[in-house]
Coordinates of C-alpha atoms and ligand atoms in Angstrom, one line a residue:
Chain A
M23 CA 29.5 -39.0 -42.1
A24 CA 29.1 -39.5 -38.4
K25 CA 25.5 -39.7 -39.0
I26 CA 25.6 -42.4 -41.7
Q27 CA 27.8 -44.4 -39.3
T28 CA 25.2 -44.4 -36.6
L29 CA 22.6 -45.5 -39.2
K30 CA 24.9 -48.2 -40.2
Q31 CA 25.7 -49.5 -36.8
G32 CA 21.9 -49.6 -36.4
D33 CA 20.0 -50.1 -33.0
G34 CA 16.9 -51.7 -34.3
S35 CA 15.6 -48.4 -36.0
P36 CA 17.5 -47.6 -39.1
N37 CA 16.1 -44.0 -39.1
K38 CA 17.2 -43.0 -35.6
G39 CA 19.3 -40.1 -36.7
R40 CA 16.4 -38.7 -38.8
R41 CA 13.9 -39.2 -35.8
D42 CA 16.1 -37.4 -33.3
F43 CA 16.5 -34.6 -35.9
I44 CA 12.6 -34.3 -36.0
V45 CA 12.2 -34.5 -32.4
V46 CA 14.7 -31.7 -31.7
A47 CA 13.3 -29.6 -34.5
S48 CA 9.8 -30.0 -33.0
Y49 CA 11.0 -29.0 -29.7
A50 CA 12.8 -26.0 -31.1
M51 CA 9.7 -24.9 -33.1
A52 CA 7.6 -25.4 -29.9
G53 CA 10.2 -23.3 -28.0
I54 CA 10.1 -20.5 -30.6
G55 CA 6.4 -20.6 -30.5
L56 CA 6.1 -20.2 -26.9
A57 CA 8.6 -17.4 -26.8
S58 CA 6.7 -15.4 -29.4
V59 CA 3.5 -15.7 -27.4
A60 CA 5.2 -14.7 -24.3
W61 CA 7.0 -11.8 -25.7
P62 CA 3.8 -9.6 -26.1
L63 CA 2.8 -10.6 -22.8
I64 CA 5.8 -9.3 -21.4
D65 CA 6.5 -6.3 -23.5
Q66 CA 3.2 -4.8 -22.7
M67 CA 4.7 -3.9 -19.4
N68 CA 7.2 -1.6 -21.2
P69 CA 6.5 2.3 -21.7
A70 CA 3.4 2.7 -24.0
A71 CA 3.6 5.0 -27.0
D72 CA 1.9 7.8 -25.4
T73 CA 4.4 7.6 -22.2
L74 CA 7.2 7.8 -24.8
A75 CA 5.5 10.7 -26.4
L76 CA 6.0 13.0 -23.3
A77 CA 9.6 13.7 -24.3
S78 CA 10.5 17.2 -24.0
I79 CA 9.9 20.5 -22.0
E80 CA 11.2 24.1 -22.3
V81 CA 12.2 25.9 -19.2
D82 CA 13.0 29.5 -18.7
I83 CA 16.0 30.0 -16.8
S84 CA 16.5 33.7 -16.9
K85 CA 14.7 34.4 -13.5
I86 CA 17.0 32.1 -11.4
E87 CA 19.3 34.1 -9.4
M88 CA 22.9 33.1 -8.9
G89 CA 23.1 30.7 -6.0
Q90 CA 19.5 29.5 -6.5
S91 CA 18.0 26.3 -7.7
I92 CA 14.7 25.2 -9.3
T93 CA 13.1 21.8 -9.7
V94 CA 11.2 21.0 -12.9
K95 CA 9.3 17.9 -13.7
W96 CA 10.4 15.8 -16.8
R97 CA 9.2 12.3 -17.6
G98 CA 7.7 12.1 -14.2
K99 CA 11.1 12.7 -12.5
P100 CA 12.5 16.0 -11.0
V101 CA 15.3 17.8 -12.9
F102 CA 17.5 20.1 -10.8
I103 CA 18.7 23.3 -12.6
R104 CA 21.1 25.3 -10.5
H105 CA 22.6 28.8 -11.2
R106 CA 26.0 28.2 -9.7
T107 CA 28.1 30.7 -7.8
E108 CA 31.7 31.3 -8.7
T109 CA 33.0 29.4 -5.8
E110 CA 31.0 26.4 -6.6
I111 CA 32.2 26.5 -10.2
T112 CA 35.9 27.0 -9.2
S113 CA 35.6 24.1 -6.5
A114 CA 33.9 22.0 -9.1
Q115 CA 36.5 22.5 -11.6
S116 CA 39.5 22.0 -9.4
V117 CA 38.7 18.4 -8.2
Q118 CA 41.2 15.9 -9.1
L119 CA 39.7 13.1 -11.3
S120 CA 41.5 10.5 -9.2
D121 CA 39.4 11.5 -6.1
L122 CA 36.2 10.7 -8.0
K123 CA 34.3 7.3 -7.8
D124 CA 32.7 8.0 -11.1
P125 CA 35.4 10.2 -12.9
Q126 CA 34.1 13.0 -14.9
T127 CA 35.5 16.6 -15.3
D128 CA 33.0 19.5 -14.5
D129 CA 33.3 20.4 -18.3
E130 CA 31.9 17.2 -19.5
R131 CA 28.7 17.8 -17.1
V132 CA 27.8 21.3 -18.3
T133 CA 27.2 23.2 -21.5
N134 CA 27.4 26.6 -19.6
P135 CA 29.4 26.2 -16.4
Q136 CA 27.0 28.8 -14.8
F137 CA 23.9 26.4 -15.2
L138 CA 24.2 23.0 -14.0
V139 CA 21.1 20.7 -15.3
M140 CA 20.8 17.1 -13.9
L141 CA 18.2 14.6 -12.9
G142 CA 17.4 15.0 -9.3
V143 CA 17.3 11.3 -8.7
C144 CA 19.9 9.5 -6.6
T145 CA 21.7 6.9 -8.6
H146 CA 21.5 4.5 -5.7
L147 CA 18.0 3.6 -5.3
G148 CA 16.0 6.7 -6.8
C149 CA 15.4 9.1 -3.9
V150 CA 15.4 12.8 -4.5
P151 CA 18.5 14.4 -2.8
L152 CA 18.4 17.5 -0.7
G153 CA 20.1 20.7 -1.4
Q154 CA 17.8 22.5 -3.7
K155 CA 16.2 24.8 -1.1
S156 CA 18.3 27.3 0.8
G157 CA 17.9 25.6 4.3
D158 CA 18.5 22.1 2.8
V159 CA 21.5 19.9 4.1
K160 CA 23.9 19.9 1.3
G161 CA 26.2 17.3 2.4
E162 CA 30.0 17.2 3.0
Y163 CA 30.8 18.3 -0.4
D164 CA 28.5 21.4 -0.6
G165 CA 26.3 20.0 -3.2
W166 CA 23.5 17.7 -2.6
F167 CA 22.8 15.0 0.1
C168 CA 20.5 12.1 -0.3
P169 CA 18.9 11.3 3.0
C170 CA 17.6 7.9 2.2
H171 CA 20.9 6.1 2.6
G172 CA 23.4 8.8 2.9
S173 CA 25.0 9.7 -0.5
H174 CA 27.0 13.0 -1.0
Y175 CA 27.3 14.7 -4.2
D176 CA 29.5 17.8 -4.9
S177 CA 28.7 21.2 -6.7
S178 CA 28.9 19.4 -9.9
G179 CA 26.5 16.7 -8.9
R180 CA 29.2 14.0 -8.7
I181 CA 29.1 11.1 -6.2
R182 CA 31.8 11.6 -3.5
K183 CA 30.7 9.6 -0.6
G184 CA 28.0 6.9 0.1
P185 CA 26.3 4.0 -1.7
A186 CA 25.5 5.5 -4.9
P187 CA 27.7 4.3 -7.8
L188 CA 27.3 6.9 -10.2
N189 CA 27.1 10.8 -10.6
L190 CA 23.7 12.4 -11.0
E191 CA 22.6 11.8 -14.5
I192 CA 22.6 14.7 -17.1
P193 CA 19.5 14.7 -19.2
P194 CA 19.9 15.5 -23.0
Y195 CA 19.2 19.2 -23.1
Q196 CA 20.2 22.3 -25.4
F197 CA 19.9 26.0 -25.0
A198 CA 17.1 27.1 -27.3
S199 CA 18.1 30.7 -26.4
D200 CA 20.2 32.3 -23.7
A201 CA 17.1 32.3 -21.6
V202 CA 15.5 29.1 -22.4
I203 CA 16.5 25.4 -22.2
K204 CA 14.9 22.5 -23.8
I205 CA 15.1 19.2 -22.0
G206 CA 14.5 16.0 -23.8
Chain B
M13 CA -12.2 -47.2 3.4
S14 CA -15.6 -46.6 2.2
A15 CA -18.4 -44.1 2.4
D16 CA -20.0 -46.0 4.8
K17 CA -18.6 -44.3 7.8
F18 CA -20.9 -41.3 7.0
S19 CA -24.5 -41.8 8.0
N20 CA -26.0 -38.8 6.0
P21 CA -27.1 -40.5 2.8
V22 CA -26.6 -37.2 0.7
V23 CA -23.1 -37.1 2.0
R24 CA -22.7 -40.9 1.2
W25 CA -24.1 -40.3 -2.3
I26 CA -21.6 -37.5 -3.1
D27 CA -18.6 -39.1 -1.3
H28 CA -19.0 -42.2 -3.5
R29 CA -18.6 -40.1 -6.7
L30 CA -16.5 -37.4 -5.4
P31 CA -14.5 -38.5 -2.3
I32 CA -14.2 -35.1 -0.8
F33 CA -15.7 -36.0 2.7
T34 CA -13.5 -39.1 2.9
F35 CA -10.5 -36.8 2.1
M36 CA -11.5 -34.1 4.8
D37 CA -12.2 -37.1 7.3
H38 CA -8.8 -38.4 6.6
E39 CA -6.9 -35.1 6.8
L40 CA -8.6 -33.1 9.3
N41 CA -10.5 -35.6 11.5
E42 CA -8.6 -39.0 11.9
Y43 CA -5.4 -37.5 10.8
P44 CA -2.9 -38.8 13.3
T45 CA -0.9 -36.2 15.0
P46 CA 1.9 -36.3 17.6
K47 CA 0.4 -36.0 21.1
N48 CA 3.2 -33.9 22.4
L49 CA 2.8 -30.7 20.2
N50 CA 3.1 -27.4 22.2
Y51 CA 1.6 -23.9 21.5
F52 CA 4.3 -23.1 18.8
W53 CA 2.4 -25.6 16.6
N54 CA -0.7 -23.2 16.6
F55 CA 0.9 -20.9 14.3
G56 CA 0.4 -22.9 11.2
S57 CA -3.3 -22.9 11.2
L58 CA -3.0 -19.1 12.4
A59 CA -1.0 -18.5 9.2
G60 CA -3.9 -19.9 7.0
I61 CA -6.7 -18.2 8.8
S62 CA -4.8 -14.9 8.3
L63 CA -4.4 -15.6 4.7
V64 CA -8.2 -16.0 4.5
I65 CA -8.8 -12.9 6.5
M66 CA -6.5 -10.9 4.0
I67 CA -8.3 -12.4 0.9
V68 CA -11.9 -11.7 2.1
T69 CA -11.1 -8.0 3.4
G70 CA -8.9 -7.4 0.2
I71 CA -11.8 -8.4 -2.2
V72 CA -14.2 -6.2 -0.6
L73 CA -11.8 -3.3 -0.3
A74 CA -11.1 -3.8 -4.1
M75 CA -14.8 -3.0 -4.5
S76 CA -14.2 0.7 -3.6
Y77 CA -10.7 1.2 -4.3
T78 CA -9.6 3.0 -7.6
P79 CA -5.9 2.1 -8.9
H80 CA -5.1 5.5 -10.5
V81 CA -2.6 8.0 -9.5
D82 CA -5.2 10.8 -9.3
Y83 CA -7.9 8.9 -7.4
A84 CA -6.0 6.1 -5.3
F85 CA -5.3 8.2 -2.2
Q86 CA -8.9 9.7 -2.2
S87 CA -10.5 6.4 -2.8
V88 CA -8.7 5.1 0.3
E89 CA -9.8 8.1 2.4
R90 CA -13.2 7.5 1.1
I91 CA -13.2 3.9 2.2
M92 CA -12.2 5.3 5.6
R93 CA -14.9 7.9 5.9
D94 CA -17.7 7.1 3.7
V95 CA -18.0 3.6 2.7
N96 CA -20.0 1.5 5.2
H97 CA -17.7 -0.2 7.5
G98 CA -14.8 0.9 5.2
W99 CA -12.5 2.0 8.2
L100 CA -12.9 -1.5 9.8
L101 CA -12.3 -3.5 6.6
R102 CA -9.3 -1.4 5.8
Y103 CA -7.8 -1.5 9.4
I104 CA -8.4 -5.4 9.3
H105 CA -6.4 -5.6 6.0
M106 CA -3.8 -3.2 7.2
N107 CA -3.1 -4.7 10.6
G108 CA -3.9 -8.1 9.1
A109 CA -0.8 -7.9 7.1
S110 CA 1.3 -7.1 10.2
F111 CA -0.3 -9.9 12.3
F112 CA 0.2 -12.3 9.3
F113 CA 3.9 -11.5 9.4
I114 CA 4.1 -11.8 13.2
V115 CA 2.4 -15.4 13.0
V116 CA 4.5 -16.4 10.0
F117 CA 7.9 -15.4 11.7
I118 CA 7.0 -17.3 14.8
H119 CA 6.1 -20.2 12.6
I120 CA 9.4 -20.0 10.9
F121 CA 11.5 -19.7 14.1
R122 CA 9.6 -22.6 15.5
G123 CA 10.9 -24.6 12.5
L124 CA 14.3 -23.3 13.1
Y125 CA 14.5 -24.5 16.7
Y126 CA 12.8 -27.8 16.3
G127 CA 14.6 -28.8 13.1
S128 CA 11.4 -29.1 11.2
Y129 CA 13.4 -28.4 8.0
K130 CA 15.3 -31.7 8.3
A131 CA 14.8 -34.8 6.3
P132 CA 12.0 -35.9 5.1
R133 CA 10.6 -32.3 5.3
E134 CA 13.2 -30.4 3.2
L135 CA 10.5 -29.7 0.4
L136 CA 7.9 -28.8 3.0
W137 CA 10.3 -26.1 4.3
I138 CA 11.3 -25.0 1.0
L139 CA 7.6 -24.4 0.1
G140 CA 7.3 -22.5 3.2
V141 CA 10.2 -20.2 2.4
L142 CA 8.5 -19.6 -1.1
I143 CA 5.4 -18.6 0.7
L144 CA 7.4 -16.2 2.6
L145 CA 8.8 -14.6 -0.5
L146 CA 5.5 -14.4 -2.2
M147 CA 3.9 -12.7 1.0
M148 CA 6.7 -10.1 1.0
A149 CA 5.9 -9.3 -2.8
T150 CA 2.3 -9.0 -2.0
A151 CA 2.5 -6.9 1.1
F152 CA 5.0 -4.7 -0.8
M153 CA 2.6 -4.0 -3.7
G154 CA -0.4 -3.6 -1.4
Y155 CA 1.4 -1.0 0.6
V156 CA 2.0 0.9 -2.7
L157 CA -1.8 0.9 -3.4
P158 CA -3.0 3.9 -1.0
W159 CA -0.6 5.9 -2.9
G160 CA 0.9 8.0 0.1
Q161 CA 4.6 9.4 0.3
M162 CA 5.6 6.0 1.9
S163 CA 3.9 4.1 -0.9
F164 CA 5.6 6.1 -3.6
W165 CA 9.1 6.2 -2.2
G166 CA 9.0 2.5 -1.0
A167 CA 8.0 1.4 -4.5
T168 CA 10.8 3.7 -6.0
V169 CA 13.6 2.4 -3.7
I170 CA 12.5 -1.4 -3.9
T171 CA 12.1 -1.3 -7.7
N172 CA 15.3 0.6 -8.0
L173 CA 17.0 -2.7 -6.4
F174 CA 16.8 -4.1 -9.6
S175 CA 18.8 -1.5 -11.3
A176 CA 22.0 -3.0 -9.6
I177 CA 21.9 -6.0 -11.8
P178 CA 24.6 -5.7 -14.3
L179 CA 23.8 -4.9 -18.0
V180 CA 20.2 -5.6 -18.0
G181 CA 19.2 -3.7 -14.7
D182 CA 17.9 -0.6 -16.1
S183 CA 15.7 -2.1 -18.8
I184 CA 14.2 -4.3 -16.0
V185 CA 13.3 -1.4 -13.9
T186 CA 11.8 0.4 -16.9
L187 CA 9.8 -2.8 -17.5
L188 CA 8.6 -2.9 -14.0
W189 CA 7.5 0.8 -14.0
G190 CA 6.1 0.9 -17.5
G191 CA 7.7 4.4 -17.9
F192 CA 10.4 6.5 -16.7
S193 CA 9.4 6.4 -13.0
V194 CA 7.1 4.9 -10.7
D195 CA 3.7 6.3 -12.0
N196 CA 0.3 5.4 -13.1
P197 CA 1.2 2.3 -15.1
T198 CA 3.2 1.0 -12.1
L199 CA 0.3 1.5 -9.7
N200 CA -2.0 -0.2 -12.2
R201 CA 0.0 -3.4 -12.6
F202 CA 0.9 -3.6 -8.9
F203 CA -2.9 -3.6 -8.3
A204 CA -3.5 -6.5 -10.7
L205 CA -0.7 -8.4 -9.0
H206 CA -1.6 -7.7 -5.6
Y207 CA -4.9 -9.3 -6.5
L208 CA -3.4 -12.2 -8.1
M209 CA -0.4 -13.1 -5.6
P210 CA -2.6 -14.2 -2.6
F211 CA -4.3 -16.7 -4.9
L212 CA -0.8 -18.1 -5.9
I213 CA 0.0 -18.3 -2.1
V214 CA -3.1 -20.4 -1.6
G215 CA -1.8 -22.7 -4.4
V216 CA 1.5 -23.0 -2.6
V217 CA 0.0 -23.5 0.7
I218 CA -2.0 -26.5 -0.5
L219 CA 1.3 -28.0 -1.7
H220 CA 2.9 -27.2 1.7
L221 CA -0.1 -29.1 3.2
V222 CA 0.3 -32.0 1.0
A223 CA 4.0 -32.2 1.8
L224 CA 3.0 -31.8 5.5
H225 CA 0.5 -34.7 5.5
R226 CA 2.9 -37.0 3.9
F227 CA 5.0 -37.4 7.0
G228 CA 2.8 -35.6 9.6
S229 CA 3.9 -32.8 11.9
N230 CA 7.3 -32.7 13.5
N231 CA 7.1 -32.3 17.3
P232 CA 8.9 -30.7 20.2
I233 CA 11.1 -33.9 20.7
G234 CA 12.1 -34.3 17.0
I235 CA 11.8 -38.0 17.0
D236 CA 9.1 -39.8 14.8
P237 CA 6.0 -41.2 16.4
S238 CA 6.5 -44.9 16.6
G239 CA 2.9 -45.9 16.4
P240 CA -0.7 -45.2 17.4
Q241 CA 0.2 -44.8 21.0
D242 CA 2.3 -41.7 20.2
T243 CA -0.6 -39.9 18.3
V244 CA -3.9 -38.6 18.8
P245 CA -6.5 -37.7 16.1
F246 CA -6.4 -34.2 14.9
H247 CA -10.1 -33.7 15.8
P248 CA -11.1 -32.9 18.4
Y249 CA -7.6 -32.7 20.2
Y250 CA -6.0 -30.1 17.8
T251 CA -9.1 -28.5 16.4
I252 CA -9.8 -27.4 20.0
K253 CA -6.3 -26.4 20.8
D254 CA -6.2 -24.5 17.4
F255 CA -9.4 -22.6 18.4
F256 CA -8.2 -21.8 21.7
G257 CA -4.9 -20.3 20.0
L258 CA -7.2 -18.6 17.4
S259 CA -9.3 -16.9 20.1
I260 CA -6.2 -15.4 21.7
F261 CA -5.0 -14.4 18.4
L262 CA -8.2 -12.6 17.5
T263 CA -8.3 -10.9 21.0
L264 CA -5.0 -9.2 20.1
F265 CA -5.7 -8.6 16.5
A266 CA -9.1 -6.8 17.6
A267 CA -7.0 -4.8 20.2
A268 CA -4.7 -3.6 17.5
I269 CA -7.7 -2.8 15.1
F270 CA -9.8 -0.9 17.5
F271 CA -7.3 0.7 19.9
F272 CA -3.9 1.2 17.9
P273 CA -4.8 0.7 14.3
N274 CA -1.9 3.0 13.1
F275 CA 0.7 1.8 15.5
M276 CA 2.5 -0.3 13.0
G277 CA 2.0 1.9 10.1
H278 CA 4.0 5.1 9.3
P279 CA 2.3 8.8 9.5
D280 CA 3.9 9.8 6.4
N281 CA 1.7 7.4 4.3
Y282 CA -1.2 9.7 5.1
I283 CA 0.4 12.3 2.9
P284 CA -0.4 11.9 -0.8
A285 CA 2.5 10.8 -2.9
N286 CA 4.7 13.5 -4.1
P287 CA 7.2 12.3 -6.9
M288 CA 9.2 15.6 -6.4
Q289 CA 10.0 15.2 -2.8
T290 CA 11.2 12.4 -0.7
P291 CA 10.4 12.2 3.0
A292 CA 13.5 12.9 5.3
H293 CA 13.3 9.5 6.7
I294 CA 11.9 6.6 4.5
V295 CA 11.6 3.3 6.2
P296 CA 9.8 0.3 4.8
E297 CA 7.0 -1.7 6.7
W298 CA 8.4 -3.1 10.1
Y299 CA 8.4 -6.8 8.7
F300 CA 11.0 -5.7 6.0
L301 CA 13.3 -3.9 8.4
P302 CA 15.7 -6.7 9.1
F303 CA 16.1 -7.1 5.3
Y304 CA 16.4 -3.4 4.8
A305 CA 19.2 -3.4 7.5
I306 CA 21.0 -6.0 5.5
L307 CA 20.7 -3.9 2.3
R308 CA 22.2 -0.8 3.7
A309 CA 25.1 -2.7 5.9
V310 CA 26.9 -3.3 2.6
P311 CA 28.3 -0.2 1.3
D312 CA 28.2 -1.4 -2.3
K313 CA 24.8 -1.1 -4.4
L314 CA 25.1 -4.5 -6.1
G315 CA 26.6 -6.1 -3.0
G316 CA 23.9 -4.7 -0.9
V317 CA 21.0 -6.2 -3.1
V318 CA 22.7 -9.5 -3.3
A319 CA 23.0 -9.7 0.3
M320 CA 19.6 -8.9 1.0
F321 CA 18.3 -11.5 -1.4
G322 CA 20.9 -13.7 0.0
A323 CA 19.3 -13.6 3.4
I324 CA 16.3 -15.3 2.2
A325 CA 18.3 -17.6 -0.3
V326 CA 20.3 -19.3 2.6
L327 CA 16.9 -20.3 4.1
F328 CA 16.1 -22.3 0.9
I329 CA 19.3 -24.4 1.4
L330 CA 19.2 -24.6 5.3
P331 CA 18.4 -28.4 5.1
W332 CA 21.7 -29.0 3.7
L333 CA 23.7 -26.5 5.9
D334 CA 22.6 -28.1 9.3
R335 CA 23.8 -31.7 8.8
S336 CA 23.0 -32.8 12.4
P337 CA 20.5 -35.8 12.4
I338 CA 18.9 -34.4 15.7
R339 CA 16.0 -32.4 14.9
S340 CA 15.0 -30.7 18.1
G341 CA 17.0 -27.9 19.6
N342 CA 16.0 -29.4 23.2
F343 CA 18.7 -32.1 22.7
R344 CA 21.4 -29.9 21.1
P345 CA 23.0 -28.0 24.1
I346 CA 25.2 -25.7 21.8
F347 CA 22.9 -25.3 18.9
R348 CA 20.3 -24.1 21.5
I349 CA 22.6 -21.1 22.5
F350 CA 23.2 -20.0 19.1
F351 CA 19.6 -20.3 18.3
W352 CA 18.8 -17.5 20.8
V353 CA 21.9 -15.6 19.8
F354 CA 20.5 -15.6 16.2
V355 CA 17.0 -14.6 17.5
V356 CA 18.5 -11.7 19.0
D357 CA 20.6 -10.8 16.0
C358 CA 17.3 -10.8 13.8
I359 CA 15.7 -8.5 16.3
A360 CA 18.7 -6.4 16.3
L361 CA 18.6 -6.3 12.4
G362 CA 15.0 -5.1 12.7
Y363 CA 15.8 -2.3 15.1
L364 CA 18.8 -1.0 13.0
G365 CA 16.8 -1.1 9.8
G366 CA 14.6 1.6 11.3
M367 CA 17.4 3.6 12.3
P368 CA 19.1 6.2 10.2
A369 CA 22.2 4.8 8.3
E370 CA 24.9 6.8 10.0
G371 CA 27.5 6.5 12.8
I372 CA 27.3 3.6 15.2
Y373 CA 24.0 2.1 13.4
V374 CA 26.1 1.4 10.4
V375 CA 28.8 -0.4 12.3
L376 CA 26.2 -2.4 14.3
S377 CA 24.3 -3.3 11.1
R378 CA 27.4 -4.6 9.6
V379 CA 28.2 -6.8 12.5
A380 CA 24.5 -8.1 12.8
T381 CA 24.6 -9.0 9.1
A382 CA 27.8 -10.9 9.2
W383 CA 26.5 -12.8 12.2
Y384 CA 23.3 -13.6 10.3
F385 CA 25.3 -15.2 7.4
L386 CA 27.9 -16.7 9.8
H387 CA 25.2 -18.5 11.7
F388 CA 24.0 -20.3 8.6
L389 CA 27.0 -20.7 6.6
A390 CA 29.5 -21.4 9.4
I391 CA 28.0 -22.1 12.8
L392 CA 25.4 -24.5 11.7
P393 CA 27.7 -26.8 9.5
L394 CA 30.4 -26.7 12.3
L395 CA 27.9 -27.6 15.0
S396 CA 26.5 -30.7 13.1
V397 CA 30.1 -32.1 13.2
I398 CA 31.4 -31.1 16.7
E399 CA 28.3 -31.0 19.0
T400 CA 27.5 -34.0 21.2
P401 CA 23.8 -34.1 21.7
R402 CA 22.0 -35.2 24.7
P403 CA 20.5 -38.6 24.6
L404 CA 17.0 -38.7 22.9
P405 CA 13.9 -40.1 24.8
Q406 CA 13.0 -43.6 23.4
S407 CA 9.7 -42.6 22.4
L408 CA 7.0 -39.6 22.3
S409 CA 4.9 -41.4 24.9
K410 CA 7.7 -41.7 27.3
S411 CA 8.8 -38.2 26.9
V412 CA 5.2 -37.3 27.7
L413 CA 4.3 -39.7 30.4
G414 CA 7.6 -40.1 32.1
G415 CA 9.9 -43.1 32.5
N416 CA 7.2 -45.7 33.6
A417 CA 4.9 -45.4 30.5
M418 CA 3.7 -48.9 29.3
A419 CA 3.5 -47.8 25.7
G420 CA 6.9 -46.5 25.6
V421 CA 8.5 -49.9 25.9
A422 CA 6.7 -51.1 22.5
S423 CA 7.7 -47.9 20.7
A424 CA 11.2 -48.1 21.9
V425 CA 11.6 -51.5 20.2
K426 CA 10.2 -50.1 16.9
E427 CA 12.6 -47.1 17.2
K428 CA 15.4 -49.5 17.4
V429 CA 14.3 -51.5 14.4
R430 CA 14.0 -48.3 12.2
Ligands
HEM505 C1 -1.3 -12.3 1.3 C2 -2.2 -11.6 1.3 C3 -2.3 -10.1 1.4 C4 -1.4 -9.2 2.0 C5 -0.2 -9.6 2.9 C6 -1.9 -7.9 1.8 C7 -1.3 -6.6 2.1 C8 -1.6 -5.5 1.9 C9 -1.1 -4.1 2.6 C10 0.1 -4.2 3.5 C11 -1.8 -3.1 2.0 C12 -1.7 -1.7 2.4 C13 -2.6 -1.3 3.5 C14 -2.4 0.2 3.8 O1 -1.5 0.5 4.4 O2 -3.6 0.9 3.6 C15 -2.8 -3.6 1.2 C16 -3.8 -2.8 0.6 C17 -4.7 -3.2 -0.4 N1 -5.0 -4.7 -0.5 FE1 -4.0 -6.2 0.2 N2 -3.0 -7.9 1.1 C18 -3.2 -9.2 0.7 C19 -4.4 -9.7 -0.1 C20 -5.3 -9.0 -0.8 C21 -6.3 -9.4 -1.6 C22 -6.7 -10.9 -1.9 C23 -6.9 -8.3 -2.2 C24 -8.0 -8.5 -3.2 C25 -8.1 -7.7 -4.2 C26 -6.2 -7.1 -1.6 C27 -6.8 -5.8 -2.0 C28 -6.0 -4.8 -1.3 C29 -6.6 -3.5 -1.8 C30 -7.6 -2.9 -2.7 C31 -5.6 -2.3 -0.9 C32 -5.9 -0.9 -0.9 C33 -6.7 -0.2 0.1 C34 -5.9 0.0 1.4 O3 -4.8 0.6 1.2 O4 -6.3 -0.5 2.4 N3 -5.3 -7.5 -0.9 N4 -2.8 -5.0 1.1
FES506 S1 18.5 6.5 -2.7 FE1 20.1 8.0 -2.4 S2 21.4 7.0 -1.0 FE2 20.1 5.4 -1.4

């Protein structure tokens, strides 16, 4: 109705409403056209098919002594696997959720409490935290410490102090057998 | 204006069809320039020459460089040892980046002190800040190319800054990487962009110069020249002054290249990149340290990133923060003090950015960061209201030649009319 009225009122061009429609429609088409040309140019930067295909690895964990950690490479990133001691497990389990910046129970972070598997990538800006080797600084919570800007993680890999916002990420993994885990 | 002023017939023939010589004569020869410019006005031409040096050495380095994670480090070492004059070309490029930043920082502080960002030069200033941003991106990607430990971890930390963006952050980081971490696709694209961006800078520099030549240079007094008696032709007066400055610049540059080529670099970058181990103490190149200090001063990931980019963003709106109509700091007694405090603050931020983020350094970084923003967002707007400036000289000539300058009278009249 509104349209017809504009037509009737008239401003010297009886088809103004229709013309506006055509102009807007052509701009919209041109916009869609540009966007569909731009998309392949941008999306080519995303991971290529072969990069995506490097998905999973298998790791033998039977040789890791209690209190020892190993670092393996998955998708170009370090994965920390730690055979935790009893004290580490109990201290990780006894933490109050209210004390945590990114609340998660230890149970939610492990399949088998003895083995903690997580990405060795600080959730702040991506450095590799220290704490894998026996001589390393482990931070104030006896877990891992990121030297880049000072983030402290506990024995469950949860963020306790420093600029990192989240707990160390748990990659998708499963126990293929008691001795082997499959990451990815 | 016709081509008649050129005696060479070939030049005349060309100029009639393509007025390139008239253009150059107009912009580089007769171009009227305030006659009281001091040595701080040398740094613009020095910046331009630095850009040319970077492009020339960069293109020849690219002829021997291999952008692949397995070969990049070796190819740079090969440039250093086996390629003819390769060590020289790389040291020029490497130190050239530092000298380029030194020159541009002085150029920017010159603008801050003499109020060169004020009307009618706001766009000129904004284009300059844009050049600074492009330079930072270019230098960051260049530093990744040799694929040493600092290259790799610098790239990791800086690209991860984008993960702080809510919702889309992680997708953006994956897009930048082309994978799940900084890896070969990242190196490839950084090389492509590192090659491209200097030419974008050239484009913005041209716009910067067009904007400059619209109203001409500002000057240490900050008032406009009122006529020909206040200016001199660019050539030979400022060409020769620029050449003199250039010779000093090149002397210092050569001293760095030949005697301390690695002084401004970090030894860890001579260790090949290792994605499984972060160096104990990572620091960016020195010219990023003040911004890095601001990033770390804020104890929140997103907040830190916002503050860091905000430190540059305030420069874009500076012409509207400082409302004082007086350009030059020479006539602003209070501004002048705060200007120097701000210089010290920036140097302090640079120092703190290089120190570990713990204890007293964190506290000091926070104070210095707060001051940085306070200076722009509170002190400058406030000063433009409360400060009483000293009386301005009546003309450039008067300020140069003293009170009894004949020319000064004529221009003083014009100044009033304006
Ligand atoms: C705005 C201008 C430029 C800046 C600020 C800049 C900065 C840098 C920096 C900081 C490095 C690292 C040097 C090192 O530590 O080894 C670098 C490396 C490199 N740049 Fe540039 N660059 C510029 C222009 C160019 C251009 C135009 C090219 C042409 C392709 C280029 C090609 C290279 C190459 C091949 C390397 C790796 C070799 C090496 O590391 O020495 N650069 N650049
Ligand atoms: S990257 Fe770990 S604290 Fe910043």
